[in-house]
mmCIF file with all atom_site columns, C-alpha atoms in Angstrom:
data_model
loop_
_atom_site.group_PDB
_atom_site.id
_atom_site.type_symbol
_atom_site.label_atom_id
_atom_site.label_alt_id
_atom_site.label_comp_id
_atom_site.label_asym_id
_atom_site.label_entity_id
_atom_site.label_seq_id
_atom_site.pdbx_PDB_ins_code
_atom_site.Cartn_x
_atom_site.Cartn_y
_atom_site.Cartn_z
_atom_site.occupancy
_atom_site.B_iso_or_equiv
_atom_site.pdbx_formal_charge
_atom_site.auth_seq_id
_atom_site.auth_comp_id
_atom_site.auth_asym_id
_atom_site.auth_atom_id
_atom_site.pdbx_PDB_model_num
ATOM 1   C CA . MET A 1 1   ? -0.085  -0.062 0.137  1.00 46.00 ? 1   MET A CA 1
ATOM 2   C CA . SER A 1 2   ? 1.172   3.532  -0.690 1.00 49.00 ? 2   SER A CA 1
ATOM 3   C CA . GLN A 1 3   ? 2.505   5.269  2.126  1.00 57.00 ? 3   GLN A CA 1
ATOM 4   C CA . SER A 1 4   ? 1.167   8.539  0.788  1.00 82.00 ? 4   SER A CA 1
ATOM 5   C CA . LEU A 1 5   ? -2.233  7.244  0.042  1.00 90.00 ? 5   LEU A CA 1
ATOM 6   C CA . SER A 1 6   ? -2.490  6.309  3.766  1.00 91.00 ? 6   SER A CA 1
ATOM 7   C CA . ALA A 1 7   ? -1.179  9.804  4.875  1.00 90.00 ? 7   ALA A CA 1
ATOM 8   C CA . ARG A 1 8   ? -3.688  11.604 2.618  1.00 91.00 ? 8   ARG A CA 1
ATOM 9   C CA . ALA A 1 9   ? -6.630  9.553  4.088  1.00 94.00 ? 9   ALA A CA 1
ATOM 10  C CA . HIS A 1 10  ? -5.205  10.303 7.500  1.00 92.00 ? 10  HIS A CA 1
ATOM 11  C CA . ALA A 1 11  ? -5.026  14.120 6.514  1.00 86.00 ? 11  ALA A CA 1
ATOM 12  C CA . ARG A 1 12  ? -8.605  14.155 5.279  1.00 92.00 ? 12  ARG A CA 1
ATOM 13  C CA . ILE A 1 13  ? -10.232 12.495 8.172  1.00 92.00 ? 13  ILE A CA 1
ATOM 14  C CA . ILE A 1 14  ? -8.267  14.682 10.484 1.00 86.00 ? 14  ILE A CA 1
ATOM 15  C CA . GLY A 1 15  ? -9.507  17.583 8.545  1.00 82.00 ? 15  GLY A CA 1
ATOM 16  C CA . MET A 1 16  ? -13.216 16.244 8.853  1.00 86.00 ? 16  MET A CA 1
ATOM 17  C CA . ILE A 1 17  ? -12.787 15.847 12.669 1.00 83.00 ? 17  ILE A CA 1
ATOM 18  C CA . LEU A 1 18  ? -11.312 19.276 13.117 1.00 70.00 ? 18  LEU A CA 1
ATOM 19  C CA . SER A 1 19  ? -14.064 21.088 11.009 1.00 71.00 ? 19  SER A CA 1
ATOM 20  C CA . GLN A 1 20  ? -16.719 18.802 12.920 1.00 70.00 ? 20  GLN A CA 1
ATOM 21  C CA . GLN A 1 21  ? -17.972 17.264 9.756  1.00 86.00 ? 21  GLN A CA 1
ATOM 22  C CA . LEU A 1 22  ? -17.170 14.280 11.777 1.00 88.00 ? 22  LEU A CA 1
ATOM 23  C CA . PRO A 1 23  ? -18.265 15.622 15.232 1.00 83.00 ? 23  PRO A CA 1
ATOM 24  C CA . PRO A 1 24  ? -17.418 14.259 18.611 1.00 79.00 ? 24  PRO A CA 1
ATOM 25  C CA . GLY A 1 25  ? -19.104 10.859 18.993 1.00 86.00 ? 25  GLY A CA 1
ATOM 26  C CA . ALA A 1 26  ? -19.496 10.205 15.092 1.00 91.00 ? 26  ALA A CA 1
ATOM 27  C CA . ALA A 1 27  ? -18.431 6.682  14.078 1.00 95.00 ? 27  ALA A CA 1
ATOM 28  C CA . LEU A 1 28  ? -15.533 6.133  11.970 1.00 96.00 ? 28  LEU A CA 1
ATOM 29  C CA . GLN A 1 29  ? -16.778 3.445  9.677  1.00 94.00 ? 29  GLN A CA 1
ATOM 30  C CA . GLU A 1 30  ? -14.022 2.222  7.172  1.00 94.00 ? 30  GLU A CA 1
ATOM 31  C CA . GLU A 1 31  ? -16.647 1.295  4.598  1.00 94.00 ? 31  GLU A CA 1
ATOM 32  C CA . LYS A 1 32  ? -18.253 4.838  4.568  1.00 95.00 ? 32  LYS A CA 1
ATOM 33  C CA . LEU A 1 33  ? -15.025 6.766  4.935  1.00 96.00 ? 33  LEU A CA 1
ATOM 34  C CA . ALA A 1 34  ? -13.547 4.739  1.922  1.00 96.00 ? 34  ALA A CA 1
ATOM 35  C CA . ASP A 1 35  ? -16.535 5.754  -0.143 1.00 96.00 ? 35  ASP A CA 1
ATOM 36  C CA . TRP A 1 36  ? -16.479 9.407  0.944  1.00 95.00 ? 36  TRP A CA 1
ATOM 37  C CA . LEU A 1 37  ? -12.746 9.519  -0.026 1.00 96.00 ? 37  LEU A CA 1
ATOM 38  C CA . ASP A 1 38  ? -12.753 7.428  -3.099 1.00 95.00 ? 38  ASP A CA 1
ATOM 39  C CA . MET A 1 39  ? -10.311 5.014  -1.707 1.00 95.00 ? 39  MET A CA 1
ATOM 40  C CA . SER A 1 40  ? -10.132 1.423  -0.882 1.00 95.00 ? 40  SER A CA 1
ATOM 41  C CA . ARG A 1 41  ? -10.559 0.367  2.822  1.00 94.00 ? 41  ARG A CA 1
ATOM 42  C CA . THR A 1 42  ? -6.830  -0.531 3.410  1.00 95.00 ? 42  THR A CA 1
ATOM 43  C CA . PRO A 1 43  ? -5.347  3.026  3.582  1.00 95.00 ? 43  PRO A CA 1
ATOM 44  C CA . VAL A 1 44  ? -8.612  4.017  5.417  1.00 96.00 ? 44  VAL A CA 1
ATOM 45  C CA . ARG A 1 45  ? -7.854  1.507  8.068  1.00 95.00 ? 45  ARG A CA 1
ATOM 46  C CA . GLU A 1 46  ? -4.320  2.365  8.574  1.00 95.00 ? 46  GLU A CA 1
ATOM 47  C CA . ALA A 1 47  ? -5.248  5.988  9.023  1.00 94.00 ? 47  ALA A CA 1
ATOM 48  C CA . LEU A 1 48  ? -7.962  5.011  11.495 1.00 95.00 ? 48  LEU A CA 1
ATOM 49  C CA . LYS A 1 49  ? -5.271  3.099  13.413 1.00 94.00 ? 49  LYS A CA 1
ATOM 50  C CA . ARG A 1 50  ? -3.014  6.153  13.519 1.00 90.00 ? 50  ARG A CA 1
ATOM 51  C CA . ILE A 1 51  ? -5.926  8.285  14.481 1.00 90.00 ? 51  ILE A CA 1
ATOM 52  C CA . GLU A 1 52  ? -6.731  6.017  17.363 1.00 91.00 ? 52  GLU A CA 1
ATOM 53  C CA . ALA A 1 53  ? -2.990  6.113  18.606 1.00 86.00 ? 53  ALA A CA 1
ATOM 54  C CA . GLU A 1 54  ? -3.257  9.799  18.514 1.00 82.00 ? 54  GLU A CA 1
ATOM 55  C CA . GLY A 1 55  ? -6.054  9.892  20.873 1.00 83.00 ? 55  GLY A CA 1
ATOM 56  C CA . LEU A 1 56  ? -8.549  11.571 18.585 1.00 85.00 ? 56  LEU A CA 1
ATOM 57  C CA . ALA A 1 57  ? -10.818 8.154  18.589 1.00 91.00 ? 57  ALA A CA 1
ATOM 58  C CA . ARG A 1 58  ? -11.596 5.603  21.020 1.00 90.00 ? 58  ARG A CA 1
ATOM 59  C CA . LYS A 1 59  ? -13.314 2.173  20.478 1.00 91.00 ? 59  LYS A CA 1
ATOM 60  C CA . ASP A 1 60  ? -16.924 1.906  21.250 1.00 88.00 ? 60  ASP A CA 1
ATOM 61  C CA . GLY A 1 61  ? -18.442 -1.106 20.664 1.00 86.00 ? 61  GLY A CA 1
ATOM 62  C CA . ARG A 1 62  ? -17.779 -2.259 16.922 1.00 85.00 ? 62  ARG A CA 1
ATOM 63  C CA . PHE A 1 63  ? -16.570 1.128  15.925 1.00 87.00 ? 63  PHE A CA 1
ATOM 64  C CA . LEU A 1 64  ? -13.929 3.901  16.517 1.00 94.00 ? 64  LEU A CA 1
ATOM 65  C CA . ARG A 1 65  ? -15.813 7.143  17.610 1.00 94.00 ? 65  ARG A CA 1
ATOM 66  C CA . VAL A 1 66  ? -14.335 10.631 17.451 1.00 90.00 ? 66  VAL A CA 1
ATOM 67  C CA . ARG A 1 67  ? -12.752 11.909 20.422 1.00 84.00 ? 67  ARG A CA 1
ATOM 68  C CA . GLN A 1 68  ? -11.664 15.672 19.781 1.00 70.00 ? 68  GLN A CA 1
ATOM 69  C CA . LEU A 1 69  ? -9.018  17.160 22.141 1.00 77.00 ? 69  LEU A CA 1
ATOM 70  C CA . THR A 1 70  ? -10.287 20.023 23.808 1.00 85.00 ? 70  THR A CA 1
ATOM 71  C CA . MET A 1 71  ? -8.225  23.348 24.062 1.00 90.00 ? 71  MET A CA 1
ATOM 72  C CA . ALA A 1 72  ? -7.613  22.959 27.636 1.00 94.00 ? 72  ALA A CA 1
ATOM 73  C CA . GLU A 1 73  ? -6.058  19.395 26.766 1.00 91.00 ? 73  GLU A CA 1
ATOM 74  C CA . VAL A 1 74  ? -3.988  20.944 23.960 1.00 91.00 ? 74  VAL A CA 1
ATOM 75  C CA . ARG A 1 75  ? -2.637  23.633 26.620 1.00 95.00 ? 75  ARG A CA 1
ATOM 76  C CA . GLU A 1 76  ? -1.812  20.940 29.003 1.00 96.00 ? 76  GLU A CA 1
ATOM 77  C CA . ILE A 1 77  ? -0.001  18.659 26.251 1.00 95.00 ? 77  ILE A CA 1
ATOM 78  C CA . PHE A 1 78  ? 2.230   21.643 25.056 1.00 96.00 ? 78  PHE A CA 1
ATOM 79  C CA . THR A 1 79  ? 2.933   22.879 28.461 1.00 97.00 ? 79  THR A CA 1
ATOM 80  C CA . LEU A 1 80  ? 4.214   19.623 29.607 1.00 97.00 ? 80  LEU A CA 1
ATOM 81  C CA . ARG A 1 81  ? 6.237   19.061 26.285 1.00 97.00 ? 81  ARG A CA 1
ATOM 82  C CA . ALA A 1 82  ? 7.812   22.165 26.567 1.00 98.00 ? 82  ALA A CA 1
ATOM 83  C CA . ALA A 1 83  ? 8.998   21.444 30.175 1.00 98.00 ? 83  ALA A CA 1
ATOM 84  C CA . LEU A 1 84  ? 10.103  17.788 29.462 1.00 98.00 ? 84  LEU A CA 1
ATOM 85  C CA . GLU A 1 85  ? 11.594  18.634 25.953 1.00 98.00 ? 85  GLU A CA 1
ATOM 86  C CA . GLY A 1 86  ? 13.236  21.522 27.137 1.00 98.00 ? 86  GLY A CA 1
ATOM 87  C CA . PHE A 1 87  ? 14.939  19.517 29.902 1.00 97.00 ? 87  PHE A CA 1
ATOM 88  C CA . GLY A 1 88  ? 15.773  16.821 27.326 1.00 97.00 ? 88  GLY A CA 1
ATOM 89  C CA . ALA A 1 89  ? 17.393  19.586 25.062 1.00 98.00 ? 89  ALA A CA 1
ATOM 90  C CA . ARG A 1 90  ? 19.633  20.493 27.931 1.00 97.00 ? 90  ARG A CA 1
ATOM 91  C CA . GLN A 1 91  ? 20.905  16.918 28.253 1.00 95.00 ? 91  GLN A CA 1
ATOM 92  C CA . ALA A 1 92  ? 21.611  16.741 24.619 1.00 96.00 ? 92  ALA A CA 1
ATOM 93  C CA . VAL A 1 93  ? 24.524  19.110 24.237 1.00 96.00 ? 93  VAL A CA 1
ATOM 94  C CA . HIS A 1 94  ? 26.866  15.749 24.086 1.00 96.00 ? 94  HIS A CA 1
ATOM 95  C CA . LEU A 1 95  ? 25.354  14.723 20.604 1.00 97.00 ? 95  LEU A CA 1
ATOM 96  C CA . PRO A 1 96  ? 28.173  14.374 18.181 1.00 97.00 ? 96  PRO A CA 1
ATOM 97  C CA . ARG A 1 97  ? 28.426  17.279 15.749 1.00 97.00 ? 97  ARG A CA 1
ATOM 98  C CA . ALA A 1 98  ? 28.212  14.977 12.764 1.00 98.00 ? 98  ALA A CA 1
ATOM 99  C CA . ARG A 1 99  ? 24.774  13.962 13.918 1.00 98.00 ? 99  ARG A CA 1
ATOM 100 C CA . LEU A 1 100 ? 23.404  17.430 14.492 1.00 98.00 ? 100 LEU A CA 1
ATOM 101 C CA . ASP A 1 101 ? 24.866  18.510 11.121 1.00 98.00 ? 101 ASP A CA 1
ATOM 102 C CA . GLU A 1 102 ? 23.267  15.594 9.473  1.00 98.00 ? 102 GLU A CA 1
ATOM 103 C CA . MET A 1 103 ? 19.809  16.527 10.856 1.00 98.00 ? 103 MET A CA 1
ATOM 104 C CA . ALA A 1 104 ? 20.442  20.175 10.002 1.00 98.00 ? 104 ALA A CA 1
ATOM 105 C CA . ASP A 1 105 ? 20.929  19.190 6.266  1.00 98.00 ? 105 ASP A CA 1
ATOM 106 C CA . ARG A 1 106 ? 17.788  17.304 6.429  1.00 97.00 ? 106 ARG A CA 1
ATOM 107 C CA . VAL A 1 107 ? 15.923  20.452 7.752  1.00 97.00 ? 107 VAL A CA 1
ATOM 108 C CA . GLN A 1 108 ? 17.422  22.842 5.240  1.00 97.00 ? 108 GLN A CA 1
ATOM 109 C CA . ALA A 1 109 ? 16.734  20.327 2.414  1.00 96.00 ? 109 ALA A CA 1
ATOM 110 C CA . LEU A 1 110 ? 12.944  20.134 3.695  1.00 94.00 ? 110 LEU A CA 1
ATOM 111 C CA . MET A 1 111 ? 12.626  23.856 3.582  1.00 94.00 ? 111 MET A CA 1
ATOM 112 C CA . ARG A 1 112 ? 13.692  23.990 -0.119 1.00 92.00 ? 112 ARG A CA 1
ATOM 113 C CA . THR A 1 113 ? 11.096  21.001 -1.045 1.00 89.00 ? 113 THR A CA 1
ATOM 114 C CA . GLY A 1 114 ? 8.409   21.521 1.387  1.00 81.00 ? 114 GLY A CA 1
ATOM 115 C CA . GLU A 1 115 ? 7.448   17.787 0.803  1.00 74.00 ? 115 GLU A CA 1
ATOM 116 C CA . SER A 1 116 ? 4.800   16.885 3.349  1.00 71.00 ? 116 SER A CA 1
ATOM 117 C CA . GLU A 1 117 ? 5.524   13.127 4.120  1.00 72.00 ? 117 GLU A CA 1
ATOM 118 C CA . GLU A 1 118 ? 9.281   14.103 4.753  1.00 85.00 ? 118 GLU A CA 1
ATOM 119 C CA . GLN A 1 119 ? 8.307   17.052 7.190  1.00 85.00 ? 119 GLN A CA 1
ATOM 120 C CA . ARG A 1 120 ? 6.652   14.487 9.381  1.00 82.00 ? 120 ARG A CA 1
ATOM 121 C CA . ARG A 1 121 ? 9.640   12.150 9.239  1.00 88.00 ? 121 ARG A CA 1
ATOM 122 C CA . VAL A 1 122 ? 12.222  15.053 9.946  1.00 94.00 ? 122 VAL A CA 1
ATOM 123 C CA . ASP A 1 123 ? 9.845   16.403 12.851 1.00 93.00 ? 123 ASP A CA 1
ATOM 124 C CA . ASP A 1 124 ? 9.695   12.919 14.359 1.00 90.00 ? 124 ASP A CA 1
ATOM 125 C CA . ASP A 1 125 ? 13.406  12.321 13.929 1.00 96.00 ? 125 ASP A CA 1
ATOM 126 C CA . PHE A 1 126 ? 14.264  15.600 15.236 1.00 98.00 ? 126 PHE A CA 1
ATOM 127 C CA . HIS A 1 127 ? 12.398  15.536 18.410 1.00 97.00 ? 127 HIS A CA 1
ATOM 128 C CA . ALA A 1 128 ? 13.152  11.703 18.920 1.00 97.00 ? 128 ALA A CA 1
ATOM 129 C CA . MET A 1 129 ? 16.920  12.239 18.625 1.00 98.00 ? 129 MET A CA 1
ATOM 130 C CA . ILE A 1 130 ? 17.053  14.903 21.296 1.00 98.00 ? 130 ILE A CA 1
ATOM 131 C CA . ALA A 1 131 ? 14.744  13.018 23.584 1.00 98.00 ? 131 ALA A CA 1
ATOM 132 C CA . ARG A 1 132 ? 17.125  9.777  23.242 1.00 97.00 ? 132 ARG A CA 1
ATOM 133 C CA . ALA A 1 133 ? 20.213  11.827 23.735 1.00 96.00 ? 133 ALA A CA 1
ATOM 134 C CA . SER A 1 134 ? 18.932  12.584 27.240 1.00 93.00 ? 134 SER A CA 1
ATOM 135 C CA . GLY A 1 135 ? 19.586  9.099  28.229 1.00 94.00 ? 135 GLY A CA 1
ATOM 136 C CA . ASN A 1 136 ? 16.487  8.626  30.117 1.00 95.00 ? 136 ASN A CA 1
ATOM 137 C CA . ALA A 1 137 ? 14.041  6.172  28.667 1.00 96.00 ? 137 ALA A CA 1
ATOM 138 C CA . THR A 1 138 ? 11.210  7.142  30.687 1.00 97.00 ? 138 THR A CA 1
ATOM 139 C CA . LEU A 1 139 ? 11.573  10.815 29.473 1.00 96.00 ? 139 LEU A CA 1
ATOM 140 C CA . GLU A 1 140 ? 11.888  9.541  25.853 1.00 96.00 ? 140 GLU A CA 1
ATOM 141 C CA . ARG A 1 141 ? 8.691   7.295  26.150 1.00 94.00 ? 141 ARG A CA 1
ATOM 142 C CA . THR A 1 142 ? 6.685   10.025 27.772 1.00 96.00 ? 142 THR A CA 1
ATOM 143 C CA . ILE A 1 143 ? 7.556   12.591 25.078 1.00 95.00 ? 143 ILE A CA 1
ATOM 144 C CA . ALA A 1 144 ? 6.886   10.050 22.321 1.00 90.00 ? 144 ALA A CA 1
ATOM 145 C CA . ASP A 1 145 ? 3.270   9.557  23.683 1.00 86.00 ? 145 ASP A CA 1
ATOM 146 C CA . LEU A 1 146 ? 2.570   13.160 24.188 1.00 90.00 ? 146 LEU A CA 1
ATOM 147 C CA . ARG A 1 147 ? 3.777   13.897 20.743 1.00 88.00 ? 147 ARG A CA 1
ATOM 148 C CA . LEU A 1 148 ? 1.238   11.294 19.421 1.00 78.00 ? 148 LEU A CA 1
ATOM 149 C CA . ARG A 1 149 ? -1.504  13.227 20.651 1.00 79.00 ? 149 ARG A CA 1
ATOM 150 C CA . THR A 1 150 ? -0.446  16.331 18.950 1.00 76.00 ? 150 THR A CA 1
ATOM 151 C CA . CYS A 1 151 ? 1.063   15.407 15.715 1.00 70.00 ? 151 CYS A CA 1
ATOM 152 C CA . MET A 1 152 ? -2.158  15.375 13.872 1.00 64.00 ? 152 MET A CA 1
ATOM 153 C CA . PHE A 1 153 ? -1.752  19.051 13.667 1.00 72.00 ? 153 PHE A CA 1
ATOM 154 C CA . ASP A 1 154 ? 1.156   18.934 11.306 1.00 68.00 ? 154 ASP A CA 1
ATOM 155 C CA . ILE A 1 155 ? 1.682   20.907 7.861  1.00 65.00 ? 155 ILE A CA 1
ATOM 156 C CA . HIS A 1 156 ? -1.703  19.889 6.848  1.00 69.00 ? 156 HIS A CA 1
ATOM 157 C CA . GLN A 1 157 ? -3.573  21.542 9.623  1.00 74.00 ? 157 GLN A CA 1
ATOM 158 C CA . VAL A 1 158 ? -1.191  24.334 10.461 1.00 82.00 ? 158 VAL A CA 1
ATOM 159 C CA . PRO A 1 159 ? 0.675   25.225 7.327  1.00 83.00 ? 159 PRO A CA 1
ATOM 160 C CA . GLU A 1 160 ? 1.789   28.633 8.689  1.00 85.00 ? 160 GLU A CA 1
ATOM 161 C CA . ARG A 1 161 ? 3.925   26.996 11.015 1.00 90.00 ? 161 ARG A CA 1
ATOM 162 C CA . PHE A 1 162 ? 6.340   25.123 8.553  1.00 91.00 ? 162 PHE A CA 1
ATOM 163 C CA . ALA A 1 163 ? 8.985   27.843 7.632  1.00 93.00 ? 163 ALA A CA 1
ATOM 164 C CA . GLN A 1 164 ? 9.004   29.105 11.287 1.00 95.00 ? 164 GLN A CA 1
ATOM 165 C CA . GLY A 1 165 ? 9.030   25.481 12.780 1.00 95.00 ? 165 GLY A CA 1
ATOM 166 C CA . CYS A 1 166 ? 12.137  24.554 10.552 1.00 96.00 ? 166 CYS A CA 1
ATOM 167 C CA . SER A 1 167 ? 13.742  27.788 11.433 1.00 98.00 ? 167 SER A CA 1
ATOM 168 C CA . GLU A 1 168 ? 13.410  27.055 15.059 1.00 98.00 ? 168 GLU A CA 1
ATOM 169 C CA . HIS A 1 169 ? 14.826  23.508 14.668 1.00 98.00 ? 169 HIS A CA 1
ATOM 170 C CA . LEU A 1 170 ? 17.975  24.866 13.199 1.00 99.00 ? 170 LEU A CA 1
ATOM 171 C CA . GLY A 1 171 ? 18.250  27.444 15.853 1.00 99.00 ? 171 GLY A CA 1
ATOM 172 C CA . ILE A 1 172 ? 18.149  24.516 18.549 1.00 99.00 ? 172 ILE A CA 1
ATOM 173 C CA . LEU A 1 173 ? 20.794  22.528 16.678 1.00 99.00 ? 173 LEU A CA 1
ATOM 174 C CA . ASP A 1 174 ? 23.117  25.372 16.535 1.00 99.00 ? 174 ASP A CA 1
ATOM 175 C CA . ALA A 1 175 ? 22.759  25.799 20.429 1.00 99.00 ? 175 ALA A CA 1
ATOM 176 C CA . LEU A 1 176 ? 23.519  22.154 20.813 1.00 98.00 ? 176 LEU A CA 1
ATOM 177 C CA . ALA A 1 177 ? 26.721  22.372 18.426 1.00 98.00 ? 177 ALA A CA 1
ATOM 178 C CA . ALA A 1 178 ? 27.682  25.295 20.373 1.00 98.00 ? 178 ALA A CA 1
ATOM 179 C CA . GLY A 1 179 ? 27.471  23.064 23.333 1.00 97.00 ? 179 GLY A CA 1
ATOM 180 C CA . ASP A 1 180 ? 25.142  25.924 25.131 1.00 98.00 ? 180 ASP A CA 1
ATOM 181 C CA . ALA A 1 181 ? 22.809  23.840 27.099 1.00 98.00 ? 181 ALA A CA 1
ATOM 182 C CA . GLY A 1 182 ? 20.689  26.774 28.482 1.00 98.00 ? 182 GLY A CA 1
ATOM 183 C CA . LEU A 1 183 ? 20.231  28.163 25.121 1.00 99.00 ? 183 LEU A CA 1
ATOM 184 C CA . ALA A 1 184 ? 19.261  24.806 23.619 1.00 98.00 ? 184 ALA A CA 1
ATOM 185 C CA . GLU A 1 185 ? 16.595  24.510 26.474 1.00 98.00 ? 185 GLU A CA 1
ATOM 186 C CA . ASP A 1 186 ? 15.152  27.980 25.928 1.00 99.00 ? 186 ASP A CA 1
ATOM 187 C CA . ARG A 1 187 ? 15.021  27.672 22.249 1.00 99.00 ? 187 ARG A CA 1
ATOM 188 C CA . MET A 1 188 ? 13.102  24.254 22.557 1.00 99.00 ? 188 MET A CA 1
ATOM 189 C CA . VAL A 1 189 ? 10.769  25.755 25.166 1.00 99.00 ? 189 VAL A CA 1
ATOM 190 C CA . ALA A 1 190 ? 10.049  28.641 22.898 1.00 99.00 ? 190 ALA A CA 1
ATOM 191 C CA . HIS A 1 191 ? 9.713   26.245 19.871 1.00 98.00 ? 191 HIS A CA 1
ATOM 192 C CA . LEU A 1 192 ? 6.801   24.399 21.691 1.00 97.00 ? 192 LEU A CA 1
ATOM 193 C CA . ARG A 1 193 ? 5.133   27.296 22.770 1.00 97.00 ? 193 ARG A CA 1
ATOM 194 C CA . ASN A 1 194 ? 4.910   28.631 19.422 1.00 96.00 ? 194 ASN A CA 1
ATOM 195 C CA . ALA A 1 195 ? 3.547   25.429 18.051 1.00 94.00 ? 195 ALA A CA 1
ATOM 196 C CA . GLY A 1 196 ? 1.170   25.487 20.763 1.00 94.00 ? 196 GLY A CA 1
ATOM 197 C CA . ALA A 1 197 ? -0.215  28.760 20.202 1.00 95.00 ? 197 ALA A CA 1
ATOM 198 C CA . ALA A 1 198 ? -0.657  27.887 16.399 1.00 92.00 ? 198 ALA A CA 1
ATOM 199 C CA . VAL A 1 199 ? -2.783  24.848 17.197 1.00 90.00 ? 199 VAL A CA 1
ATOM 200 C CA . LEU A 1 200 ? -4.804  26.633 19.648 1.00 92.00 ? 200 LEU A CA 1
ATOM 201 C CA . GLY A 1 201 ? -5.285  29.401 16.998 1.00 91.00 ? 201 GLY A CA 1
ATOM 202 C CA . ARG A 1 202 ? -6.591  26.825 14.529 1.00 85.00 ? 202 ARG A CA 1
ATOM 203 C CA . LEU A 1 203 ? -8.792  25.172 17.084 1.00 84.00 ? 203 LEU A CA 1
ATOM 204 C CA . GLU A 1 204 ? -10.303 28.849 17.762 1.00 87.00 ? 204 GLU A CA 1
ATOM 205 C CA . THR A 1 205 ? -10.486 29.717 14.238 1.00 84.00 ? 205 THR A CA 1
ATOM 206 C CA . LEU A 1 206 ? -12.594 26.300 13.630 1.00 76.00 ? 206 LEU A CA 1
ATOM 207 C CA . GLU A 1 207 ? -14.882 26.828 16.730 1.00 77.00 ? 207 GLU A CA 1
ATOM 208 C CA . ALA A 1 208 ? -15.351 30.697 15.006 1.00 81.00 ? 208 ALA A CA 1
ATOM 209 C CA . GLU A 1 209 ? -16.522 29.261 11.914 1.00 76.00 ? 209 GLU A CA 1
ATOM 210 C CA . ARG A 1 210 ? -18.885 26.560 13.343 1.00 71.00 ? 210 ARG A CA 1
ATOM 211 C CA . THR A 1 211 ? -20.540 29.388 15.266 1.00 74.00 ? 211 THR A CA 1
ATOM 212 C CA . THR A 1 212 ? -21.180 31.701 12.715 1.00 70.00 ? 212 THR A CA 1
#
């Protein structure tokens, strides 16, 4: 199965959830969604597995049903991510320069192409690399779980964050390369606060659209 087809199904279903075309409580039925999206059931099934893992749906009898994150949950998640990933960045100054340069090259290449599938991979790898470098397996697992709950707000949902987010990644990598733990922490915290603000802005816009 094409990974891009599954990713496309995921993006479109997420959009339907955020716009409340699929409101909280709506059943996510493979067959019906496949018809709506004009796709086979296989990529839809894979997309639904991912949506369940991200915390936007939960099993209820035979079907998954939509569970939309509240603005309060988004605030809590990004506040916690900023604290944990900021700490992780402080511990990551020992990363080899070659690793940091390789990641910086990937971010710069991404900025040139803007390819959405690579954007998710680079973002995942960037945050995982720094969390892993902390040497704290519990921290790494916790960050990964929190990221699953917010990674649906990617380039498809908050496209205005793409260029700024890439620049912030490069700034964090520069601080790590310089061995400046405090600056790396500060830049990671700022990065996640900015990301959280963008997601909250997106949710506020959708709420305003629904009430007008």
